[in-house]
């Protein structure tokens, strides 16, 4: 009985974590994809702008929009099913949620929205600064590049450190849960072997 309650508690915890990830990725993706679309529509390209810079802007903008729309699509498709189950006041309803079977897509959506999407967003800002100040003040582009390179490296280091800590924490929590389940199984086996001996006496 305790074993069953522990498994259900873990399932509900995974459900709430998946729901929180999908909500965060949908909000972030909607905001940043909207910014990229506005930048694409409102930007005025100078006449003497190099073709390589225009190509760079178009490629980064497309990658940024596609990445965030993918995360938004996954969140929009999966989140209603998880929300429907999380609002049901029944312990066994967690089995009806797709958060375990769709966990790969949920993680992909979260990584695309946070890590990859933010990196592309920073690159987009750098290219926009180059485009805006290319004719009048090119030094602004060099300054933006010099500032954004360490920022990009910092984001990469933080993302690696964060995901490493997160994986370590999950590994420790799963090991703790497995140890608890082993202890419960050992106790149940002891109780199962002791009961017949008492009856024989």
Backbone as a chain_set.jsonl record, in Angstrom:
{"seq": "XXXXXXXXXXXXXXXXXXXXXXXXXXXXXXXXXXXXXXXXXXXXXXXXXXXXXXXXXXXXXXXXXXXXXXXXXXXXXXXXXXXXXXXXXXXXXXXXXXXXXXXXXXXXXXXXXXXXXXXXXXXXXXXXXXXXXXXXXXXXXXXXXXXXXXXXXXXXXXXXXXXXXXXXXXXXXXXXXXXXXXXXXXXXXXXXXXXXXXXXX", "coords": {"N": [[0.831, -1.193, 0.0], [1.903, 1.26, 0.862], [3.946, 1.376, -0.977], [2.473, 1.701, -3.338], [1.319, 4.204, -2.908], [3.605, 5.795, -2.863], [4.524, 5.562, -5.515], [2.372, 6.766, -6.856], [2.534, 9.351, -5.816], [4.994, 10.158, -6.871], [4.328, 10.108, -9.585], [2.396, 12.133, -9.724], [3.999, 14.266, -9.004], [5.792, 14.378, -11.196], [3.918, 15.005, -13.144], [3.05, 17.62, -12.381], [5.485, 18.957, -12.622], [5.998, 18.666, -15.378], [3.813, 20.105, -16.355], [4.428, 22.697, -15.398], [6.805, 23.19, -16.817], [5.878, 23.207, -19.477], [4.119, 25.388, -19.406], [5.909, 27.491, -18.839], [7.599, 27.37, -21.105], [5.764, 27.911, -23.147], [4.928, 30.553, -22.579], [7.388, 31.963, -22.746], [8.182, 31.365, -25.38], [6.081, 32.421, -26.933], [6.39, 35.145, -26.404], [9.063, 35.75, -27.328], [9.013, 34.851, -30.001], [7.075, 36.545, -30.985], [8.422, 38.993, -30.723], [10.494, 38.61, -32.602], [9.013, 38.46, -34.974], [7.915, 41.05, -35.084], [10.282, 42.539, -35.276], [11.143, 41.643, -37.774], [9.168, 42.648, -39.468], [9.123, 45.427, -38.971], [11.685, 46.4, -39.428], [13.984, 48.541, -41.132], [15.95, 48.324, -43.871], [19.189, 49.464, -44.583], [20.542, 50.962, -47.63], [23.178, 50.399, -48.414], [23.828, 48.009, -47.229], [25.636, 45.028, -46.539], [25.291, 41.94, -48.364], [25.818, 39.585, -46.968], [25.251, 40.209, -44.316], [22.516, 40.678, -44.431], [21.675, 38.111, -45.159], [22.512, 36.695, -42.9], [20.86, 37.855, -40.959], [18.306, 37.046, -41.903], [18.497, 34.232, -41.739], [18.978, 33.761, -38.972], [16.666, 34.908, -37.901], [14.632, 33.281, -38.999], [15.356, 30.783, -37.861], [15.037, 31.42, -35.164], [12.272, 32.007, -34.974], [11.135, 29.569, -35.871], [12.132, 27.766, -33.943], [10.936, 28.702, -31.546], [8.24, 28.556, -32.236], [7.977, 25.812, -32.572], [8.352, 24.952, -29.9], [6.134, 26.238, -28.804], [4.067, 24.97, -30.184], [4.272, 22.296, -29.261], [3.731, 22.729, -26.541], [1.118, 23.759, -26.699], [-0.273, 21.567, -27.706], [0.098, 19.476, -25.825], [-0.27, 20.497, -23.232], [-3.102, 21.097, -22.6], [-4.159, 18.488, -22.187], [-2.735, 17.625, -19.942], [-3.492, 19.57, -18.108], [-6.216, 19.008, -17.884], [-6.212, 16.575, -16.519], [-4.847, 17.244, -14.165], [-6.662, 18.845, -12.857], [-8.566, 17.146, -11.955], [-9.897, 15.668, -9.101], [-8.814, 13.108, -8.165], [-6.908, 10.412, -7.165], [-6.04, 8.339, -8.806], [-6.255, 9.374, -11.331], [-3.977, 10.297, -12.506], [-2.85, 8.43, -14.166], [-4.054, 8.778, -16.585], [-2.863, 10.894, -17.781], [-0.686, 12.263, -20.319], [1.957, 12.828, -19.651], [4.156, 11.219, -19.055], [4.519, 9.48, -21.272], [4.907, 11.37, -23.246], [7.192, 12.656, -22.467], [9.693, 13.106, -23.669], [9.117, 14.931, -25.736], [8.245, 17.067, -24.193], [10.566, 17.782, -22.788], [12.166, 18.492, -24.991], [10.735, 20.707, -25.923], [11.022, 22.462, -23.757], [13.815, 22.84, -23.641], [14.254, 23.891, -26.208], [12.839, 26.281, -26.012], [14.027, 27.65, -23.848], [17.0, 27.328, -23.615], [18.159, 27.056, -26.372], [16.502, 28.866, -27.743], [16.921, 31.317, -26.38], [19.62, 31.775, -26.864], [19.58, 32.141, -29.671], [18.007, 34.416, -29.694], [19.685, 36.332, -28.505], [21.688, 36.429, -30.468], [20.137, 37.457, -32.526], [19.622, 40.052, -31.566], [22.2, 41.131, -31.675], [22.709, 41.11, -34.48], [20.675, 42.817, -35.331], [21.504, 45.231, -34.186], [23.846, 45.67, -35.67], [22.68, 46.057, -38.205], [21.104, 48.358, -37.806], [22.956, 50.368, -37.136], [24.833, 50.339, -39.143], [25.359, 52.111, -41.324], [25.714, 54.67, -40.129], [27.225, 54.467, -37.709], [29.495, 52.316, -37.265], [31.008, 51.387, -35.187], [29.328, 50.869, -33.088], [28.249, 48.4, -33.706], [30.512, 46.752, -33.458], [31.033, 47.117, -30.743], [28.684, 46.037, -29.634], [28.987, 43.391, -30.489], [31.321, 42.707, -29.109], [30.373, 42.832, -26.508], [28.292, 40.978, -26.493], [29.412, 38.495, -27.07], [30.84, 37.513, -24.69], [28.487, 37.407, -23.171], [26.971, 35.44, -24.477], [28.659, 33.24, -24.101], [28.518, 33.106, -21.321], [25.828, 32.453, -20.958], [25.815, 29.915, -22.143], [27.582, 28.518, -20.421], [26.178, 28.765, -18.017], [23.815, 27.365, -18.714], [24.827, 24.773, -19.15], [25.88, 24.237, -16.568], [23.526, 24.443, -15.055], [21.839, 22.411, -16.142], [23.451, 20.22, -15.611], [23.472, 20.223, -12.795], [20.746, 19.817, -12.417], [20.312, 17.28, -13.553], [21.951, 15.772, -11.859], [20.605, 16.153, -9.429], [18.134, 14.917, -10.031], [19.055, 12.315, -10.427], [19.971, 11.665, -7.837], [17.573, 11.886, -6.383], [16.021, 9.895, -7.602], [17.563, 7.659, -6.93], [17.264, 7.73, -4.152], [14.505, 7.261, -3.971], [14.37, 4.691, -5.09], [15.868, 3.272, -3.189], [14.158, 3.569, -0.983], [11.93, 2.16, -1.925], [13.086, -0.371, -2.149], [13.604, -0.896, 0.553], [10.957, -0.993, 1.501], [10.043, -3.206, 0.046], [11.687, -5.185, 1.125], [10.8, -5.195, 3.784], [8.152, -6.014, 3.375], [8.615, -8.575, 2.372], [9.807, -9.767, 4.598], [7.68, -9.655, 6.421], [5.929, -11.286, 5.06], [7.202, -13.766, 5.18], [7.357, -14.229, 7.877], [4.755, -14.462, 8.814], [3.52, -17.035, 8.124], [5.096, -18.683, 9.797], [4.314, -17.944, 12.33], [1.68, -18.823, 12.287], [2.09, -21.604, 12.093], [3.194, -22.174, 14.588]], "CA": [[0.0, 0.0, 0.0], [2.825, 2.404, 0.906], [4.634, 1.378, -2.265], [1.551, 2.248, -4.331], [1.183, 5.637, -2.638], [4.859, 6.444, -3.268], [4.533, 5.638, -6.976], [1.393, 7.768, -7.272], [3.071, 10.668, -5.465], [6.018, 10.47, -7.879], [3.65, 10.388, -10.853], [1.799, 13.47, -9.619], [5.093, 15.244, -9.016], [6.231, 14.5, -12.59], [2.866, 15.693, -13.877], [3.108, 19.054, -12.077], [6.724, 19.488, -13.201], [5.783, 18.776, -16.824], [2.888, 21.219, -16.595], [5.159, 23.947, -15.182], [7.736, 23.378, -17.938], [5.126, 23.568, -20.675], [3.623, 26.756, -19.238], [7.043, 28.41, -18.971], [8.064, 27.397, -22.492], [4.763, 28.563, -23.995], [4.994, 32.005, -22.352], [8.652, 32.477, -23.286], [8.198, 31.229, -26.833], [5.142, 33.379, -27.515], [6.977, 36.482, -26.286], [10.245, 35.932, -28.174], [8.613, 34.716, -31.401], [6.408, 37.793, -31.324], [9.452, 40.015, -30.911], [11.184, 38.349, -33.867], [8.117, 38.824, -36.07], [7.846, 42.512, -35.123], [11.563, 43.011, -35.805], [11.191, 41.329, -39.199], [8.233, 43.51, -40.201], [9.375, 46.85, -38.761], [13.056, 46.812, -39.703], [14.26, 49.223, -42.4], [17.298, 47.933, -44.268], [19.949, 50.487, -45.319], [20.831, 50.623, -49.025], [24.538, 49.889, -48.578], [24.017, 46.887, -46.311], [26.2, 43.85, -47.225], [24.384, 40.807, -48.533], [26.087, 38.577, -45.933], [24.552, 40.617, -43.093], [21.086, 40.415, -44.668], [21.506, 36.658, -45.104], [22.654, 36.308, -41.489], [19.632, 38.285, -40.276], [17.175, 36.212, -42.311], [18.677, 32.87, -41.224], [18.779, 33.759, -37.517], [15.249, 35.191, -37.632], [13.858, 32.074, -39.305], [15.655, 29.774, -36.835], [14.44, 31.871, -33.904], [10.817, 31.848, -35.04], [10.811, 28.137, -35.965], [12.425, 27.136, -32.647], [9.919, 29.062, -30.553], [6.942, 28.028, -32.66], [7.976, 24.383, -32.244], [8.091, 24.841, -28.461], [4.749, 26.664, -28.58], [3.194, 23.918, -30.715], [4.288, 21.168, -28.319], [3.024, 23.154, -25.325], [-0.311, 23.898, -26.997], [-0.868, 20.249, -27.93], [0.174, 18.572, -24.669], [-0.681, 21.135, -21.973], [-4.516, 20.902, -22.227], [-4.389, 17.13, -21.667], [-2.198, 17.571, -18.588], [-4.341, 20.435, -17.275], [-7.484, 18.314, -17.636], [-5.988, 15.545, -15.495], [-4.42, 17.859, -12.902], [-7.823, 19.449, -12.199], [-9.439, 16.083, -11.447], [-9.541, 15.336, -7.72], [-8.794, 11.653, -8.038], [-5.501, 10.002, -7.112], [-5.728, 7.425, -9.908], [-6.403, 10.063, -12.623], [-2.651, 10.6, -13.057], [-2.54, 7.446, -15.206], [-4.636, 9.224, -17.844], [-2.081, 12.012, -18.304], [0.366, 11.835, -21.255], [3.23, 13.481, -19.304], [5.25, 10.239, -19.088], [4.735, 9.009, -22.646], [5.347, 12.517, -24.054], [8.234, 13.362, -21.722], [10.751, 13.529, -24.602], [8.667, 16.155, -26.402], [8.194, 18.134, -23.189], [11.945, 18.23, -22.561], [12.595, 19.186, -26.195], [10.076, 22.01, -25.939], [11.609, 23.311, -22.716], [15.184, 23.183, -24.051], [14.161, 24.777, -27.372], [12.352, 27.593, -25.6], [14.92, 28.33, -22.901], [18.429, 27.353, -23.968], [18.414, 27.378, -27.779], [15.755, 30.067, -28.113], [17.547, 32.511, -25.811], [20.866, 31.988, -27.616], [19.208, 32.737, -30.952], [17.494, 35.76, -29.418], [20.853, 37.2, -28.317], [22.282, 36.62, -31.796], [19.235, 38.351, -33.262], [19.864, 41.42, -31.089], [23.491, 41.579, -32.209], [22.566, 41.386, -35.91], [19.836, 44.012, -35.459], [22.349, 46.399, -33.888], [24.689, 45.872, -36.848], [21.872, 46.603, -39.296], [20.642, 49.705, -37.49], [24.047, 51.341, -37.039], [25.873, 50.042, -40.132], [25.691, 53.287, -42.135], [26.096, 55.854, -39.36], [28.211, 54.277, -36.633], [29.824, 50.886, -37.249], [31.617, 51.0, -33.912], [28.274, 50.33, -32.223], [28.164, 46.966, -34.005], [31.656, 46.079, -32.846], [30.844, 47.127, -29.283], [27.632, 45.054, -29.335], [29.579, 42.06, -30.659], [32.263, 42.477, -28.0], [29.616, 42.605, -25.269], [27.419, 39.818, -26.574], [30.176, 37.242, -27.082], [30.892, 36.975, -23.322], [27.135, 37.09, -22.694], [26.622, 34.136, -25.041], [29.446, 32.229, -23.391], [27.968, 32.994, -19.959], [24.567, 31.702, -21.054], [26.165, 28.507, -22.407], [28.15, 27.952, -19.19], [25.082, 28.643, -17.05], [22.925, 26.288, -19.135], [25.51, 23.504, -18.869], [25.945, 24.06, -15.116], [22.171, 24.235, -14.557], [21.362, 21.083, -16.527], [24.259, 19.243, -14.881], [22.941, 20.175, -11.426], [19.409, 19.248, -12.466], [20.437, 15.833, -13.777], [22.493, 15.204, -10.612], [19.521, 16.143, -8.444], [17.185, 13.864, -10.414], [19.694, 11.026, -10.188], [19.967, 11.42, -6.392], [16.199, 11.672, -5.916], [15.602, 8.569, -8.071], [18.254, 6.672, -6.105], [16.599, 7.722, -2.843], [13.21, 6.593, -4.139], [14.632, 3.25, -5.29], [16.258, 2.719, -1.884], [12.955, 3.475, -0.153], [11.12, 1.042, -2.437], [13.773, -1.614, -1.766], [13.344, -1.113, 1.981], [9.571, -1.427, 1.643], [9.939, -4.574, -0.466], [12.333, -6.06, 2.107], [9.892, -5.325, 4.93], [7.014, -6.848, 2.973], [9.072, -9.965, 2.283], [9.98, -10.264, 5.967], [6.351, -9.889, 6.996], [5.338, -12.433, 4.366], [7.821, -15.018, 5.633], [7.138, -14.413, 9.315], [3.354, -14.782, 9.111], [3.275, -18.494, 8.157], [5.762, -19.295, 10.948], [3.467, -17.695, 13.5], [0.533, -19.697, 12.173], [2.499, -22.97, 12.383], [3.345, -22.329, 16.029]], "C": [[0.874, 1.254, 0.0], [3.584, 2.534, -0.4], [3.763, 2.027, -3.349], [1.4, 3.749, -4.151], [2.434, 6.393, -3.07], [4.928, 6.593, -4.788], [3.558, 6.701, -7.478], [1.875, 9.181, -6.96], [4.139, 11.101, -6.461], [5.382, 10.817, -9.218], [3.02, 11.77, -10.841], [2.875, 14.552, -9.63], [5.619, 15.461, -10.435], [5.199, 15.242, -13.428], [2.939, 17.201, -13.652], [4.371, 19.698, -12.639], [6.588, 19.651, -14.713], [4.857, 19.931, -17.153], [3.587, 22.562, -16.434], [6.13, 24.235, -16.323], [7.013, 23.825, -19.19], [4.58, 24.987, -20.584], [4.743, 27.77, -19.425], [7.512, 28.509, -20.41], [7.056, 28.08, -23.402], [4.787, 30.075, -23.826], [6.24, 32.604, -22.982], [8.652, 32.451, -24.807], [7.257, 32.223, -27.505], [5.73, 34.787, -27.499], [8.116, 36.689, -27.276], [9.928, 35.754, -29.66], [7.881, 35.964, -31.866], [7.392, 38.927, -31.557], [10.164, 39.838, -32.252], [10.312, 38.73, -35.06], [8.006, 40.342, -36.211], [9.135, 43.091, -35.7], [11.662, 42.774, -37.302], [10.317, 42.28, -40.01], [8.66, 44.973, -40.142], [10.767, 47.309, -39.189], [13.159, 47.5, -41.069], [15.722, 48.977, -42.755], [17.989, 49.081, -45.013], [20.305, 50.006, -46.724], [22.19, 49.956, -49.186], [24.845, 48.711, -47.649], [24.577, 45.683, -47.065], [25.19, 42.699, -47.289], [24.573, 39.738, -47.466], [25.343, 38.906, -44.642], [23.047, 40.399, -43.231], [20.796, 38.918, -44.59], [21.57, 36.159, -43.665], [21.391, 36.66, -40.707], [18.463, 37.381, -40.625], [17.283, 34.801, -41.734], [18.399, 32.812, -39.721], [17.318, 34.009, -37.167], [14.384, 33.971, -37.888], [14.092, 30.996, -38.246], [15.006, 30.135, -35.503], [12.935, 31.629, -33.895], [10.43, 30.371, -35.067], [11.034, 27.435, -34.629], [11.333, 27.43, -31.632], [8.527, 28.586, -30.957], [6.846, 26.524, -32.433], [7.669, 24.176, -30.759], [6.653, 25.213, -28.132], [3.758, 25.608, -29.062], [3.118, 22.73, -29.758], [3.51, 21.511, -27.055], [1.522, 23.224, -25.556], [-0.985, 22.542, -27.156], [-0.937, 19.402, -26.658], [-0.442, 19.19, -23.413], [-2.168, 20.958, -21.652], [-4.818, 19.521, -21.662], [-3.877, 16.987, -20.24], [-3.047, 18.404, -17.636], [-5.648, 19.729, -16.921], [-7.34, 17.273, -16.538], [-5.644, 16.186, -14.154], [-5.575, 18.507, -12.146], [-8.818, 18.419, -11.672], [-8.974, 15.685, -10.056], [-9.672, 13.83, -7.484], [-7.342, 11.198, -8.136], [-5.119, 9.175, -8.331], [-5.815, 8.106, -11.277], [-5.065, 10.355, -13.283], [-2.268, 9.634, -14.176], [-3.071, 7.871, -16.575], [-3.842, 10.359, -18.484], [-0.978, 11.511, -19.234], [1.755, 12.358, -20.892], [4.405, 12.498, -19.313], [5.548, 9.781, -20.514], [5.25, 10.123, -23.56], [6.489, 13.283, -23.401], [9.35, 13.873, -22.627], [10.373, 14.831, -25.294], [8.615, 17.331, -25.437], [9.587, 18.683, -22.917], [12.483, 18.981, -23.78], [11.994, 20.583, -26.276], [10.712, 22.966, -24.945], [13.021, 23.754, -23.105], [15.161, 24.14, -25.241], [13.747, 26.181, -26.966], [13.354, 28.345, -24.736], [16.346, 28.43, -23.419], [18.653, 27.819, -25.404], [17.727, 28.674, -28.19], [16.389, 31.342, -27.594], [18.873, 32.81, -26.507], [20.581, 32.638, -28.973], [18.688, 34.16, -30.78], [18.647, 36.749, -29.217], [21.572, 37.463, -29.643], [21.445, 37.569, -32.649], [19.448, 39.806, -32.856], [21.167, 41.963, -31.666], [23.39, 41.938, -33.692], [21.713, 42.634, -36.14], [20.631, 45.29, -35.17], [23.268, 46.7, -35.058], [23.905, 46.532, -37.98], [21.49, 48.058, -39.031], [21.755, 50.741, -37.538], [25.124, 51.144, -38.112], [26.3, 51.285, -40.913], [26.282, 54.415, -41.304], [27.247, 55.613, -38.389], [28.516, 52.789, -36.494], [30.431, 50.437, -35.93], [30.584, 50.421, -32.948], [28.104, 48.832, -32.453], [29.295, 46.182, -33.386], [31.535, 46.022, -31.33], [29.789, 46.095, -28.877], [28.167, 43.637, -29.454], [30.506, 41.722, -29.504], [31.535, 42.206, -26.691], [28.809, 41.315, -25.311], [28.167, 38.491, -26.617], [30.365, 36.693, -25.663], [29.522, 36.644, -22.753], [26.689, 35.723, -23.206], [27.382, 33.006, -24.348], [28.917, 32.016, -21.975], [26.677, 32.199, -19.956], [24.843, 30.218, -21.282], [26.698, 27.821, -21.141], [27.056, 27.755, -18.147], [24.152, 27.487, -17.408], [23.541, 24.92, -18.842], [25.521, 23.217, -17.371], [24.557, 23.735, -14.559], [21.67, 22.833, -14.882], [22.159, 19.977, -15.84], [23.745, 19.093, -13.45], [21.569, 19.504, -11.405], [19.446, 17.74, -12.654], [20.979, 15.141, -12.526], [21.418, 15.105, -9.542], [18.5, 15.053, -8.754], [17.754, 12.482, -10.135], [19.664, 10.673, -8.695], [18.562, 11.13, -5.888], [15.674, 10.308, -6.373], [16.279, 7.466, -7.264], [17.622, 6.567, -4.719], [15.268, 6.994, -2.916], [13.38, 5.083, -4.312], [15.036, 2.589, -3.984], [15.051, 2.559, -0.97], [12.07, 2.312, -0.607], [11.758, -0.307, -2.108], [13.54, -1.941, -0.288], [11.924, -1.599, 2.214], [9.395, -2.869, 1.161], [10.563, -5.572, 0.507], [11.439, -6.279, 3.315], [8.69, -6.206, 4.589], [7.399, -8.319, 2.867], [9.26, -10.571, 3.667], [8.637, -10.572, 6.607], [5.681, -11.102, 6.366], [5.918, -13.756, 4.816], [7.556, -15.276, 7.106], [5.724, -14.868, 9.618], [3.051, -16.282, 9.112], [3.905, -19.178, 9.345], [4.927, -19.1, 12.188], [2.257, -18.619, 13.474], [0.883, -21.146, 12.511], [2.647, -23.189, 13.882], [1.99, -22.354, 16.688]], "O": [[0.627, 2.192, -0.758], [3.84, 3.638, -0.88], [4.253, 2.801, -4.171], [1.356, 4.49, -5.133], [2.339, 7.507, -3.585], [5.346, 7.636, -5.29], [3.869, 7.446, -8.406], [1.654, 10.103, -7.745], [4.192, 12.267, -6.853], [5.848, 11.722, -9.91], [3.097, 12.5, -11.829], [2.68, 15.626, -10.201], [5.866, 16.598, -10.837], [5.554, 16.017, -14.316], [2.896, 17.976, -14.608], [4.341, 20.846, -13.082], [7.017, 20.663, -15.268], [5.085, 20.658, -18.119], [3.373, 23.47, -17.236], [6.268, 25.381, -16.751], [7.479, 24.724, -19.892], [4.578, 25.714, -21.578], [4.557, 28.791, -20.088], [7.794, 29.605, -20.896], [7.452, 28.767, -24.343], [4.68, 30.809, -24.808], [6.169, 33.624, -23.668], [9.076, 33.413, -25.448], [7.601, 32.804, -28.534], [5.585, 35.535, -28.466], [8.14, 37.691, -27.99], [10.516, 36.44, -30.496], [8.045, 36.396, -33.008], [7.221, 39.728, -32.475], [10.408, 40.816, -32.958], [10.815, 39.264, -36.049], [8.003, 40.864, -37.326], [9.097, 44.017, -36.51], [12.204, 43.608, -38.027], [10.687, 42.673, -41.116], [8.573, 45.686, -41.142], [10.999, 48.512, -39.3], [12.508, 47.096, -42.032], [16.623, 49.38, -42.019], [17.432, 49.613, -45.973], [20.364, 48.804, -46.983], [22.342, 49.047, -50.003], [26.006, 48.458, -47.328], [24.058, 45.336, -48.126], [24.361, 42.519, -46.397], [23.618, 39.057, -47.091], [24.861, 38.009, -43.951], [22.38, 39.99, -42.28], [19.785, 38.507, -44.02], [20.781, 35.305, -43.259], [20.911, 35.868, -39.896], [17.703, 36.986, -39.74], [16.285, 34.234, -41.289], [17.678, 31.932, -39.249], [16.786, 33.394, -36.242], [13.502, 33.654, -37.09], [13.142, 30.366, -37.783], [14.488, 29.267, -34.8], [12.389, 31.108, -32.922], [9.503, 29.961, -34.368], [10.223, 26.603, -34.222], [10.858, 26.53, -30.94], [7.719, 28.247, -30.093], [5.768, 26.009, -32.137], [6.84, 23.34, -30.397], [6.022, 24.581, -27.284], [2.73, 25.378, -28.424], [2.033, 22.22, -29.477], [2.729, 20.701, -26.556], [0.74, 22.796, -24.706], [-2.147, 22.382, -26.781], [-1.917, 18.69, -26.439], [-1.065, 18.486, -22.618], [-2.483, 20.685, -20.494], [-5.642, 19.389, -20.757], [-4.498, 16.313, -19.418], [-3.294, 18.002, -16.499], [-6.131, 19.837, -15.794], [-8.242, 17.104, -15.717], [-6.103, 15.718, -13.113], [-5.49, 18.702, -10.933], [-9.799, 18.775, -11.018], [-7.795, 15.397, -9.85], [-10.515, 13.362, -6.718], [-6.634, 11.555, -9.077], [-4.003, 9.293, -8.836], [-5.485, 7.486, -12.288], [-5.011, 10.63, -14.482], [-1.457, 9.973, -15.038], [-2.6, 7.387, -17.604], [-4.126, 10.745, -19.618], [-0.391, 10.458, -18.984], [2.652, 12.337, -21.735], [5.54, 12.908, -19.556], [6.711, 9.707, -20.912], [5.949, 9.852, -24.536], [6.731, 14.44, -23.744], [9.896, 14.951, -22.389], [11.202, 15.731, -25.428], [8.908, 18.464, -25.819], [9.777, 19.895, -22.824], [13.176, 19.988, -23.631], [12.677, 21.534, -26.657], [10.918, 24.14, -25.249], [13.379, 24.916, -22.919], [15.944, 25.088, -25.291], [14.249, 27.162, -27.515], [13.509, 29.557, -24.883], [16.841, 29.536, -23.64], [19.268, 28.862, -25.629], [18.31, 29.487, -28.907], [16.397, 32.353, -28.295], [19.212, 33.975, -26.717], [21.269, 33.579, -29.371], [18.913, 35.012, -31.639], [18.588, 37.877, -29.705], [22.011, 38.582, -29.907], [21.983, 38.382, -33.401], [19.453, 40.694, -33.708], [21.232, 43.115, -32.094], [23.926, 42.961, -34.116], [21.996, 43.42, -37.044], [20.445, 46.307, -35.839], [23.457, 47.865, -35.407], [24.398, 47.45, -38.635], [21.549, 48.892, -39.934], [21.52, 51.879, -37.943], [26.209, 51.716, -38.007], [27.493, 51.486, -41.138], [27.248, 55.052, -41.725], [28.14, 56.45, -38.258], [27.879, 52.087, -35.708], [30.38, 49.256, -35.586], [30.911, 49.592, -32.1], [27.847, 48.08, -31.513], [29.092, 45.09, -32.854], [31.885, 45.021, -30.705], [29.969, 45.367, -27.901], [27.851, 42.778, -28.632], [30.489, 40.608, -28.981], [32.018, 41.44, -25.857], [28.657, 40.636, -24.296], [27.61, 37.462, -26.236], [30.083, 35.517, -25.434], [29.387, 35.72, -21.951], [26.1, 34.939, -22.462], [26.818, 31.954, -24.049], [28.872, 30.888, -21.486], [26.448, 31.373, -19.072], [24.187, 29.363, -20.687], [26.317, 26.693, -20.829], [27.002, 26.725, -17.476], [23.744, 26.719, -16.537], [22.862, 24.019, -18.349], [25.214, 22.104, -16.943], [24.417, 22.866, -13.698], [21.14, 22.141, -14.013], [21.612, 18.921, -15.521], [23.6, 17.977, -12.95], [21.26, 18.727, -10.502], [18.706, 17.006, -11.999], [20.525, 14.054, -12.169], [21.325, 14.102, -8.833], [18.049, 14.345, -7.853], [17.047, 11.589, -9.67], [19.372, 9.535, -8.326], [18.369, 10.238, -5.063], [14.965, 9.636, -5.624], [15.653, 6.455, -6.945], [17.462, 5.473, -4.176], [14.937, 6.204, -2.032], [12.621, 4.297, -3.745], [14.603, 1.474, -3.691], [14.921, 1.556, -0.268], [11.53, 1.572, 0.216], [11.054, -1.275, -1.822], [13.31, -3.093, 0.079], [11.695, -2.502, 3.019], [8.687, -3.658, 1.788], [10.04, -6.67, 0.697], [11.325, -7.396, 3.819], [8.262, -7.032, 5.394], [6.619, -9.202, 3.223], [8.922, -11.732, 3.897], [8.464, -11.607, 7.25], [4.963, -11.848, 7.031], [5.215, -14.766, 4.836], [7.534, -16.428, 7.538], [5.51, -15.593, 10.59], [2.381, -16.759, 10.028], [3.348, -20.143, 9.869], [4.839, -20.001, 13.022], [1.848, -19.141, 14.511], [0.088, -21.847, 13.137], [2.28, -24.244, 14.401], [1.899, -22.479, 17.909]]}, "num_chains": 1, "name": "protein.A"}
